XYZ file of C-alpha atoms in Angstrom:
653
model
C 157.967 95.403 92.327
C 157.511 94.680 88.669
C 157.875 91.628 86.747
C 161.329 92.489 85.505
C 162.577 92.642 89.108
C 161.718 88.902 89.451
C 163.186 87.794 86.016
C 166.935 87.090 86.404
C 168.981 86.650 83.246
C 171.275 84.268 84.658
C 168.347 82.116 85.756
C 166.993 81.797 82.271
C 167.161 78.711 79.892
C 166.914 79.656 76.457
C 167.019 75.916 75.027
C 165.697 73.657 77.290
C 167.005 69.991 76.722
C 164.264 68.005 78.524
C 161.454 66.489 76.673
C 159.435 65.072 79.476
C 157.708 66.726 82.515
C 159.980 65.406 85.205
C 163.124 66.181 83.207
C 161.909 69.891 82.713
C 161.035 70.318 86.440
C 164.750 68.923 87.096
C 166.303 71.103 84.627
C 164.693 74.355 86.097
C 165.065 73.346 89.551
C 168.783 72.770 89.006
C 169.106 76.159 87.276
C 167.611 78.011 90.219
C 169.992 76.183 92.525
C 173.188 76.828 90.471
C 172.004 80.702 90.511
C 171.767 80.523 94.212
C 168.011 81.408 94.336
C 167.056 78.290 96.211
C 168.988 76.540 99.082
C 167.754 73.074 98.990
C 166.712 71.278 95.608
C 164.808 68.288 97.176
C 162.610 70.667 99.266
C 161.688 72.946 96.455
C 161.201 70.183 94.088
C 158.932 68.535 96.489
C 156.712 71.619 96.503
C 156.521 71.864 92.882
C 155.567 67.969 92.758
C 153.020 68.537 95.432
C 151.377 71.435 93.210
C 151.518 69.146 90.149
C 149.763 66.355 92.011
C 146.827 68.554 92.471
C 146.334 69.368 88.658
C 148.882 69.965 85.947
C 150.282 73.714 85.775
C 150.460 73.265 82.189
C 147.944 75.810 81.367
C 147.593 75.045 77.509
C 148.522 77.108 74.612
C 152.100 76.061 75.172
C 152.715 77.660 78.376
C 153.325 76.103 81.827
C 153.743 77.834 85.202
C 154.922 75.513 87.872
C 155.185 77.157 91.317
C 156.173 76.606 94.883
C 156.300 78.603 98.128
C 158.490 77.216 100.714
C 161.669 77.585 102.908
C 163.950 76.549 100.239
C 163.599 79.994 98.365
C 166.088 82.565 99.166
C 164.569 85.356 97.011
C 161.367 85.609 95.005
C 162.349 84.590 91.234
C 160.627 83.706 88.113
C 162.689 81.534 86.015
C 161.904 81.744 82.339
C 162.629 78.755 80.012
C 162.063 78.205 76.539
C 161.737 74.901 74.676
C 162.393 74.757 70.813
C 161.330 70.815 70.707
C 158.510 70.868 72.984
C 157.972 69.099 76.476
C 155.135 66.437 77.233
C 154.179 68.234 80.186
C 150.536 66.911 80.544
C 148.939 70.170 79.779
C 145.309 70.669 80.163
C 144.843 70.969 76.447
C 146.838 68.023 75.843
C 149.427 69.948 73.582
C 153.315 70.288 74.243
C 154.513 73.121 76.277
C 157.191 75.465 74.875
C 157.201 78.268 77.567
C 157.920 77.862 81.250
C 157.614 80.284 83.996
C 158.845 78.575 87.262
C 157.729 80.582 90.272
C 159.884 80.320 93.499
C 158.411 82.420 96.363
C 159.914 82.326 99.689
C 157.722 81.172 102.764
C 157.332 84.843 103.905
C 156.774 86.295 100.542
C 155.238 89.803 100.900
C 152.343 91.351 99.197
C 154.624 93.055 96.354
C 155.992 89.735 95.297
C 152.826 87.960 94.894
C 151.199 91.010 93.343
C 154.185 90.968 90.773
C 153.575 87.315 90.177
C 149.770 87.851 89.616
C 150.699 90.492 86.751
C 152.585 87.575 85.121
C 149.469 85.720 84.891
C 147.527 88.264 83.466
C 150.221 89.153 80.651
C 149.896 85.482 79.464
C 146.221 85.975 78.945
C 146.732 89.112 76.510
C 146.320 88.437 72.734
C 149.633 87.916 70.798
C 151.836 88.006 74.030
C 152.670 84.225 74.051
C 153.593 84.356 70.349
C 155.848 87.482 71.141
C 157.538 85.458 74.045
C 158.265 82.379 71.638
C 160.173 84.893 69.270
C 162.516 85.856 71.989
C 166.169 84.673 71.616
C 168.188 85.992 74.515
C 167.469 86.817 78.137
C 167.695 90.599 77.244
C 164.899 90.115 74.652
C 162.679 88.624 77.429
C 163.518 91.552 79.845
C 162.824 93.992 77.195
C 159.522 92.381 76.216
C 158.177 92.479 79.807
C 159.531 95.995 80.321
C 157.482 97.077 77.240
C 154.358 95.187 78.513
C 154.668 96.814 81.951
C 154.504 100.312 80.420
C 151.338 99.313 78.364
C 149.635 97.843 81.402
C 148.154 101.317 82.565
C 146.857 101.954 79.091
C 144.909 98.625 78.865
C 143.473 99.363 82.238
C 141.981 102.575 80.996
C 140.637 100.889 77.968
C 138.761 98.466 80.242
C 137.649 101.028 82.517
C 136.183 103.037 79.509
C 134.248 100.100 78.326
C 132.799 99.565 81.718
C 131.258 103.038 81.995
C 129.616 102.558 78.445
C 128.114 99.230 79.425
C 124.469 98.600 80.335
C 124.944 95.348 82.279
C 127.096 94.720 85.140
C 128.564 91.646 87.000
C 130.733 91.141 90.161
C 133.118 88.045 90.338
C 135.363 86.202 92.806
C 138.003 84.091 91.926
C 140.329 81.883 94.158
C 142.309 78.810 93.703
C 144.023 76.468 96.259
C 147.483 78.129 96.228
C 146.216 81.822 95.257
C 149.446 82.562 93.115
C 148.479 81.806 89.435
C 145.009 80.534 88.632
C 143.456 83.132 91.015
C 144.840 86.003 88.631
C 144.526 84.345 85.331
C 140.915 83.851 85.921
C 140.563 87.379 86.869
C 142.345 88.741 83.800
C 140.190 86.249 81.503
C 136.762 87.433 82.953
C 137.625 91.163 82.701
C 139.101 90.743 79.170
C 136.085 88.834 77.972
C 133.650 91.280 79.730
C 135.264 94.117 78.032
C 134.902 92.462 74.547
C 131.008 91.503 75.507
C 130.230 95.195 76.745
C 129.653 93.953 80.195
C 130.833 96.024 83.219
C 132.649 93.674 85.496
C 134.485 93.978 89.012
C 136.408 91.080 90.116
C 137.713 90.202 93.616
C 140.646 88.129 94.006
C 141.258 85.774 97.095
C 144.896 85.179 96.612
C 147.790 84.221 98.660
C 148.393 87.862 99.640
C 144.786 88.220 100.889
C 141.561 89.547 99.342
C 142.516 92.142 96.594
C 139.822 94.394 94.965
C 137.234 93.482 97.674
C 133.611 93.774 96.502
C 131.470 96.330 98.438
C 127.915 96.067 99.524
C 127.213 98.819 96.567
C 129.059 96.713 94.135
C 126.986 93.652 94.858
C 123.515 95.708 95.114
C 123.798 97.080 91.572
C 125.450 93.620 89.849
C 123.053 91.811 87.407
C 124.638 88.752 88.389
C 127.578 86.956 90.279
C 130.176 84.702 89.159
C 132.125 82.725 91.845
C 135.144 80.816 90.076
C 136.899 79.299 93.055
C 138.274 76.001 94.316
C 138.332 77.023 98.150
C 136.071 78.670 100.550
C 135.028 82.414 99.637
C 132.583 84.601 101.485
C 129.150 83.672 100.131
C 126.409 85.205 102.404
C 126.802 88.554 101.020
C 125.187 87.412 97.601
C 121.926 86.459 99.043
C 119.014 87.206 96.608
C 121.396 87.589 93.467
C 121.547 85.597 90.390
C 124.875 83.400 91.103
C 126.813 80.886 88.945
C 129.514 78.897 90.755
C 132.228 77.072 88.931
C 135.861 75.871 89.576
C 138.514 78.401 88.978
C 139.663 76.830 85.766
C 136.420 77.573 84.105
C 137.049 81.294 84.848
C 140.099 80.795 82.830
C 138.875 78.468 80.080
C 135.136 79.667 79.773
C 135.017 83.325 80.796
C 132.231 84.221 78.122
C 130.029 81.245 79.143
C 130.154 82.276 82.695
C 129.330 85.956 81.893
C 126.529 85.016 79.600
C 124.970 82.976 82.305
C 125.623 85.693 85.127
C 123.569 88.069 83.138
C 120.688 85.737 82.392
C 117.355 86.544 84.485
C 116.492 82.789 84.493
C 119.766 81.970 86.551
C 118.632 80.499 89.897
C 118.799 82.954 92.778
C 121.399 82.354 95.556
C 120.039 82.182 99.132
C 122.513 82.409 101.981
C 122.456 80.522 105.312
C 123.028 83.473 107.743
C 126.742 82.529 107.961
C 129.224 84.724 106.375
C 131.896 82.025 105.608
C 130.031 80.034 103.078
C 131.887 77.485 101.149
C 131.937 79.127 97.673
C 133.523 76.158 96.061
C 132.033 74.915 92.412
C 128.318 74.180 92.545
C 128.806 71.388 89.873
C 126.955 68.269 91.071
C 129.269 65.620 92.840
C 128.450 62.025 92.666
C 127.537 60.408 96.224
C 130.982 58.708 96.383
C 133.152 62.071 95.320
C 130.922 64.100 97.827
C 131.497 61.663 100.644
C 135.373 61.556 99.977
C 135.445 65.471 99.881
C 133.687 65.590 103.178
C 135.760 62.813 104.826
C 139.014 64.473 103.579
C 138.090 67.838 104.972
C 137.780 66.167 108.337
C 140.856 64.088 107.988
C 143.154 66.941 106.935
C 141.941 68.892 110.015
C 142.271 65.836 112.424
C 145.931 64.721 111.062
C 148.023 67.488 112.905
C 146.356 66.310 116.390
C 146.870 62.657 115.623
C 150.663 63.252 114.495
C 151.594 65.633 117.097
C 149.769 63.479 120.027
C 150.893 60.118 118.537
C 154.551 61.181 118.273
C 154.495 62.765 121.962
C 152.826 59.540 123.401
C 155.310 57.409 121.508
C 158.285 59.580 122.921
C 157.036 58.813 126.441
C 157.378 55.085 125.797
C 160.810 55.453 124.322
C 161.708 57.668 127.523
C 160.358 54.723 129.952
C 162.262 52.055 128.025
C 165.589 54.016 128.202
C 165.203 55.101 131.900
C 163.910 51.669 132.757
C 160.718 50.443 134.499
C 160.509 47.698 137.107
C 158.874 44.496 136.003
C 155.938 44.894 138.346
C 155.059 48.523 136.939
C 155.292 47.624 133.167
C 151.379 48.116 133.125
C 152.631 51.970 133.557
C 154.937 51.686 130.682
C 154.837 55.271 129.187
C 153.841 57.205 132.403
C 156.306 55.779 135.163
C 159.071 58.139 134.936
C 158.163 61.580 135.540
C 159.382 62.913 132.099
C 157.621 60.277 130.133
C 154.395 61.089 132.135
C 154.831 64.687 130.719
C 155.055 63.784 127.351
C 152.201 61.171 127.623
C 149.835 63.763 129.184
C 150.692 66.288 126.477
C 150.130 63.585 123.704
C 146.877 62.693 125.473
C 145.676 66.309 125.504
C 146.307 66.513 121.526
C 144.565 63.216 121.043
C 141.551 64.284 123.140
C 140.746 66.741 120.012
C 141.221 64.207 117.571
C 137.638 62.996 117.277
C 135.701 66.189 117.780
C 137.901 67.817 115.201
C 137.303 65.144 112.637
C 133.638 65.237 113.072
C 133.489 68.794 113.354
C 135.255 69.567 110.087
C 133.151 67.032 108.271
C 129.824 68.866 109.352
C 131.733 72.049 108.479
C 132.437 70.835 104.739
C 128.789 69.822 104.483
C 127.073 72.624 106.040
C 129.616 75.427 106.633
C 130.369 77.233 109.763
C 127.004 76.341 111.613
C 127.898 72.584 111.439
C 130.837 73.268 113.561
C 129.439 73.156 116.835
C 127.086 70.189 116.100
C 130.097 68.376 114.724
C 132.308 69.097 117.588
C 129.773 67.846 120.187
C 129.171 64.605 118.040
C 132.883 63.985 118.019
C 133.044 64.429 121.762
C 130.121 62.014 122.361
C 131.738 59.437 120.299
C 134.999 59.862 122.297
C 133.374 59.928 125.746
C 131.037 57.116 124.818
C 127.638 58.940 125.761
C 124.771 56.764 124.890
C 121.580 55.579 125.767
C 121.493 52.607 128.515
C 118.254 51.119 129.174
C 115.005 52.293 129.754
C 112.910 49.855 131.992
C 109.472 50.710 132.885
C 108.006 49.964 136.408
C 104.472 48.738 136.990
C 103.491 52.081 138.603
C 104.462 53.907 135.204
C 107.735 55.340 136.767
C 110.846 55.151 134.114
C 114.304 55.383 134.679
C 116.975 56.693 132.065
C 120.410 55.345 132.332
C 123.293 56.625 130.404
C 126.055 54.202 129.816
C 129.557 55.004 128.478
C 130.042 53.354 125.095
C 132.817 54.812 123.175
C 132.509 54.522 119.461
C 135.844 55.776 118.584
C 136.940 56.900 114.967
C 133.887 55.284 113.481
C 131.303 56.882 115.478
C 132.922 60.478 115.098
C 133.128 59.720 111.237
C 129.189 58.940 111.274
C 128.600 61.679 113.836
C 130.210 64.292 111.501
C 128.084 63.478 108.509
C 124.987 63.310 110.946
C 125.709 66.605 112.484
C 126.212 68.120 108.874
C 122.885 66.503 107.833
C 120.877 68.052 110.821
C 122.314 71.458 109.983
C 121.271 71.287 106.267
C 117.823 70.094 107.325
C 117.427 73.150 109.896
C 118.434 75.269 107.035
C 115.475 74.204 105.032
C 113.149 74.172 107.822
C 114.087 77.786 108.812
C 114.304 79.277 105.176
C 110.912 80.714 105.758
C 111.810 82.949 108.741
C 112.074 86.737 107.995
C 115.424 88.052 106.795
C 115.435 90.256 109.897
C 116.089 87.080 111.777
C 118.915 85.818 109.725
C 121.438 86.845 112.416
C 119.506 85.149 115.051
C 119.819 81.882 113.063
C 123.254 81.578 113.117
C 124.006 82.734 116.624
C 121.212 80.907 118.346
C 118.733 78.667 116.422
C 121.232 76.429 114.430
C 123.812 76.080 117.427
C 120.898 75.205 119.797
C 118.712 72.912 117.750
C 121.823 71.486 116.181
C 123.451 70.617 119.350
C 120.564 69.155 120.970
C 119.013 67.186 118.051
C 122.669 65.924 117.082
C 123.401 65.044 120.648
C 120.106 62.965 121.079
C 120.791 61.139 117.871
C 124.288 60.263 118.959
C 122.869 58.791 122.093
C 121.576 56.117 119.745
C 124.087 56.083 117.267
C 127.024 55.429 119.790
C 125.330 52.143 120.560
C 125.753 50.132 117.261
C 128.941 52.039 116.301
C 130.654 51.130 119.530
C 129.900 47.653 118.534
C 131.190 47.825 115.106
C 134.261 49.624 116.653
C 135.127 47.254 119.367
C 134.630 44.300 116.845
C 137.058 45.872 114.266
C 139.712 46.649 116.950
C 139.463 42.914 118.316
C 139.902 41.651 114.765
C 142.874 43.582 114.228
C 144.315 42.769 117.718
C 143.691 39.054 116.897
C 145.476 39.292 113.349
C 148.289 36.679 112.869
C 149.571 34.456 110.289
C 147.762 34.490 107.009
C 145.406 37.049 108.072
C 147.973 39.565 109.020
C 149.824 39.051 105.832
C 146.496 39.685 103.798
C 145.792 42.958 105.799
C 149.386 44.226 105.303
C 149.419 43.373 101.593
C 146.080 44.881 100.938
C 146.908 48.306 102.712
C 150.267 48.333 101.599
C 149.366 47.929 98.008
C 146.692 50.411 98.206
C 149.295 53.064 99.069
C 150.791 52.691 95.672
C 147.621 52.649 93.491
C 147.488 56.440 92.997
C 150.137 57.688 95.356
C 148.296 60.318 97.231
C 144.894 59.889 95.515
C 141.862 58.505 97.216
C 142.766 54.930 97.398
C 146.166 55.953 98.920
C 144.259 58.277 101.351
C 141.812 55.585 102.422
C 144.471 53.350 103.312
C 146.111 55.917 105.344
C 142.790 57.155 106.968
C 142.147 53.407 107.855
C 145.629 53.049 109.368
C 145.407 56.146 111.553
C 142.058 55.166 112.775
C 143.723 51.930 114.170
C 146.411 53.881 115.602
C 144.223 55.885 117.779
C 143.107 52.722 119.560
C 146.539 51.106 119.885
C 149.082 53.985 120.460
C 148.934 53.748 124.132
C 149.531 49.879 123.935
C 152.630 49.615 121.527
C 151.152 50.878 118.327
C 149.372 49.482 115.144
C 150.472 46.936 112.702
C 147.979 48.261 110.237
C 149.835 51.572 110.499
C 153.317 50.135 109.916
C 152.103 48.314 106.980
C 150.628 51.532 105.684
C 153.783 53.504 106.106
C 155.971 50.728 104.655
C 153.867 50.730 101.521
C 153.892 54.445 101.171
C 157.646 54.449 101.386
C 158.253 51.591 98.631
C 157.157 53.491 95.348
C 159.962 56.415 95.424
C 162.401 53.988 96.601
C 161.364 51.530 93.710
C 162.187 54.566 91.255
C 165.580 54.876 92.505
C 166.350 51.318 92.315
C 164.877 51.198 88.643
C 166.991 54.081 87.658
C 169.971 52.571 89.234
C 169.939 49.116 87.799
C 168.175 49.994 84.233
C 170.193 53.239 83.410
C 169.706 52.496 79.565
C 166.065 52.761 79.976
C 165.840 56.206 81.514
C 166.930 59.575 80.580
C 169.852 61.631 82.458
C 167.218 63.875 84.032
C 165.060 60.885 85.064
C 168.123 59.089 86.828
C 168.955 62.497 88.643
C 165.365 62.536 89.859
C 165.799 58.929 90.971
C 168.394 60.035 93.651
C 165.939 62.613 95.021
C 163.427 59.903 95.533
C 165.723 58.246 97.985
C 164.834 61.148 100.352
C 161.208 61.243 99.545
C 160.969 57.569 100.082
C 162.747 57.505 103.218
C 160.699 60.621 104.543
C 157.495 58.650 103.786
C 156.284 60.911 100.718
C 154.794 58.572 98.256
C 154.154 61.475 96.054
C 157.654 61.524 94.725
C 156.876 58.713 92.332
C 153.999 60.356 90.784
C 155.857 61.806 87.633
C 157.097 58.092 86.825
C 153.686 56.591 87.447
C 151.999 59.495 85.348
C 154.506 58.877 82.603
C 154.154 55.277 82.215
C 151.115 54.078 84.215
C 150.703 50.533 82.762
C 154.176 49.632 83.931
C 155.041 51.712 86.871
C 151.806 51.292 88.897
C 151.592 47.464 88.835
C 155.306 47.415 89.709
C 154.978 49.772 92.624
C 151.815 47.792 93.909
C 153.555 44.602 93.992
C 156.580 46.176 95.990
C 154.407 47.916 98.268
C 152.133 44.966 98.858
C 155.195 42.688 99.461
C 156.631 45.155 102.137
C 153.007 45.696 103.844
C 152.697 41.641 103.892
C 156.145 41.143 105.403
C 155.324 43.721 108.198
C 151.979 41.958 108.930
C 153.802 38.733 108.839
C 156.339 39.755 111.492
C 153.620 41.403 113.619
C 155.515 44.941 113.491
C 153.847 47.703 115.194
C 154.303 51.543 114.767
C 153.400 54.156 117.124
C 153.638 57.254 114.696
C 151.212 58.071 111.976
C 154.162 59.741 109.857
C 157.563 60.555 109.606
C 159.290 57.692 107.587
C 162.991 56.902 108.894
C 162.724 59.812 111.215
C 160.482 57.815 113.405
C 161.812 54.193 112.785
C 162.711 54.120 116.450
C 159.016 54.173 117.249
C 158.421 50.743 115.382
C 158.680 47.628 117.506
C 161.433 46.190 115.312
C 163.419 49.009 113.429
C 166.023 46.784 111.506
C 163.342 44.288 110.278
C 161.123 47.065 109.267
C 163.811 48.909 107.156
C 164.825 45.433 105.735
C 161.155 44.740 104.506
C 160.832 48.176 103.079
C 164.037 47.633 101.205
C 162.883 44.176 99.955
C 159.671 45.843 98.537
C 161.529 48.747 96.924
C 164.091 46.264 95.225
C 161.146 43.910 93.862
C 159.119 47.084 92.823
C 162.251 48.642 91.108
C 163.185 45.593 89.131
C 159.697 44.988 88.074
C 159.480 48.559 86.938
C 162.831 48.428 85.180
C 162.240 45.231 83.373
C 158.960 46.233 82.187
C 160.014 49.700 81.082
C 160.857 50.368 77.483
C 164.382 51.650 76.672
C 164.368 55.422 75.841
């Protein structure tokens, strides 16, 4: 399949009217919907915005490549759009964007589709190609240009190959981005092109959405003078043991290929030493601050844990709903949630999912720190935090005999969090201690030494750690249980407001993680007030956008007003990220307004003591709150206040 098979004439916009990012996205999404390429504008746009929230797809040089892969796409399509005025798209180089290639990939896109999409990324890296695209006037001109480029592709590959054969230096590279559609292949093309100019031979392996392409062989790596890893996600690393290696984010592969190739061929570049584990992280080796490193590892554990929390929590909540609907005798209220047989089934299923929550949290924190060897030690630490295995007391008798008692002291979410970092640290220490072993024992390290010593050392440390962590965990739970009046209002306002500060960023995630942590201890007893405030705060910003665009129409463009309508669905679904384009376009006015509305909603939830038994879902789990009517009312109040503030502060267009 070629690029021209994905470019559709009637799905092109040759004179885009939008002048800002949100308007441009809406205009392109509308065009895809009008031409029958997508079935659901809201779902597809959600995918586009989620990708933009990670980093702008405005790649620089006047080009943007927004992309999404989800169930809303009927047929793989590349929508081409050209703006004659230029669009403020928050591009990486800070310049206006004139050319857009919106990639719509079906959820089950096959390799041929993805290969064609990768080719588009390569064309955009070729000298003079962007200028040629800007000169096109009609859809036929666009199709003709790409048809011509496709014919020239084989000639260009042959030119690169001839350069490789004449070079004295040779490097290998791996490129990988989080989505695996665009940046992976743009970095590949940039590195190959620059290597040809520099007279350096290169082979580039791509870790894209369709899998590993052009995989490096042992022979390739052996003859390489250096290795470049331009990746934002995990790639196989231990195969590069003993080679000069430079690791950077994938964006550096696109923007700084010459610098990477120069460093890779420099004999003074540090030599990489593997861990005996074939699944090394492979992410950038740029030094992270302590805070950023903590956040990165914590989010790795939380993202792996959340499916268990959500699935298990909602299953348990359904058990309570069933018992409430079927009825429970007054003298059996202590068994609410498990009295009727059907309810008991749901509760047992949810409990099984919840049982994995803390081990998975600790396991994947340790994995993020120490790669695959950290998993087993982390899982054990999480299980011990959940089970409460800890040292009791060691009384010594006069005769010299000693007894050792083990006491059950569950330390919950906090204990698992500490255990995950502890397990990762233990494995890192073991790697340093065992680095002097002969290379013939590398296989033994990963299969025997790391698991055995990691589990034992981490386990004994957790016997001690569980004692203070259980006290902190119990004190926190008691404090939250005792919240009422002004303290509950303050807590609700704090976590609610945090949800709107960066709408999906670190502050938002911190509040959400705290909420899910409290839910774990309260879901079997009616739910968590903190979780209820968190979700209310997260629902407000998109709904506030709708209110503002409805009441202050003269201050928003037509495209922004239309986008305000889609924010109703996002807000009701607890997708805070729907408000990001408005917050990013006008942060000094939008964000304080959103924070005020979210904090108010959270405070009202805290004041009324409303509890929530589910960690996600928005309006779809409203029945799992202790007072659905009041909850929706408080969310609406927060949205109206936030929307009026935003509209009042906003400057007229």
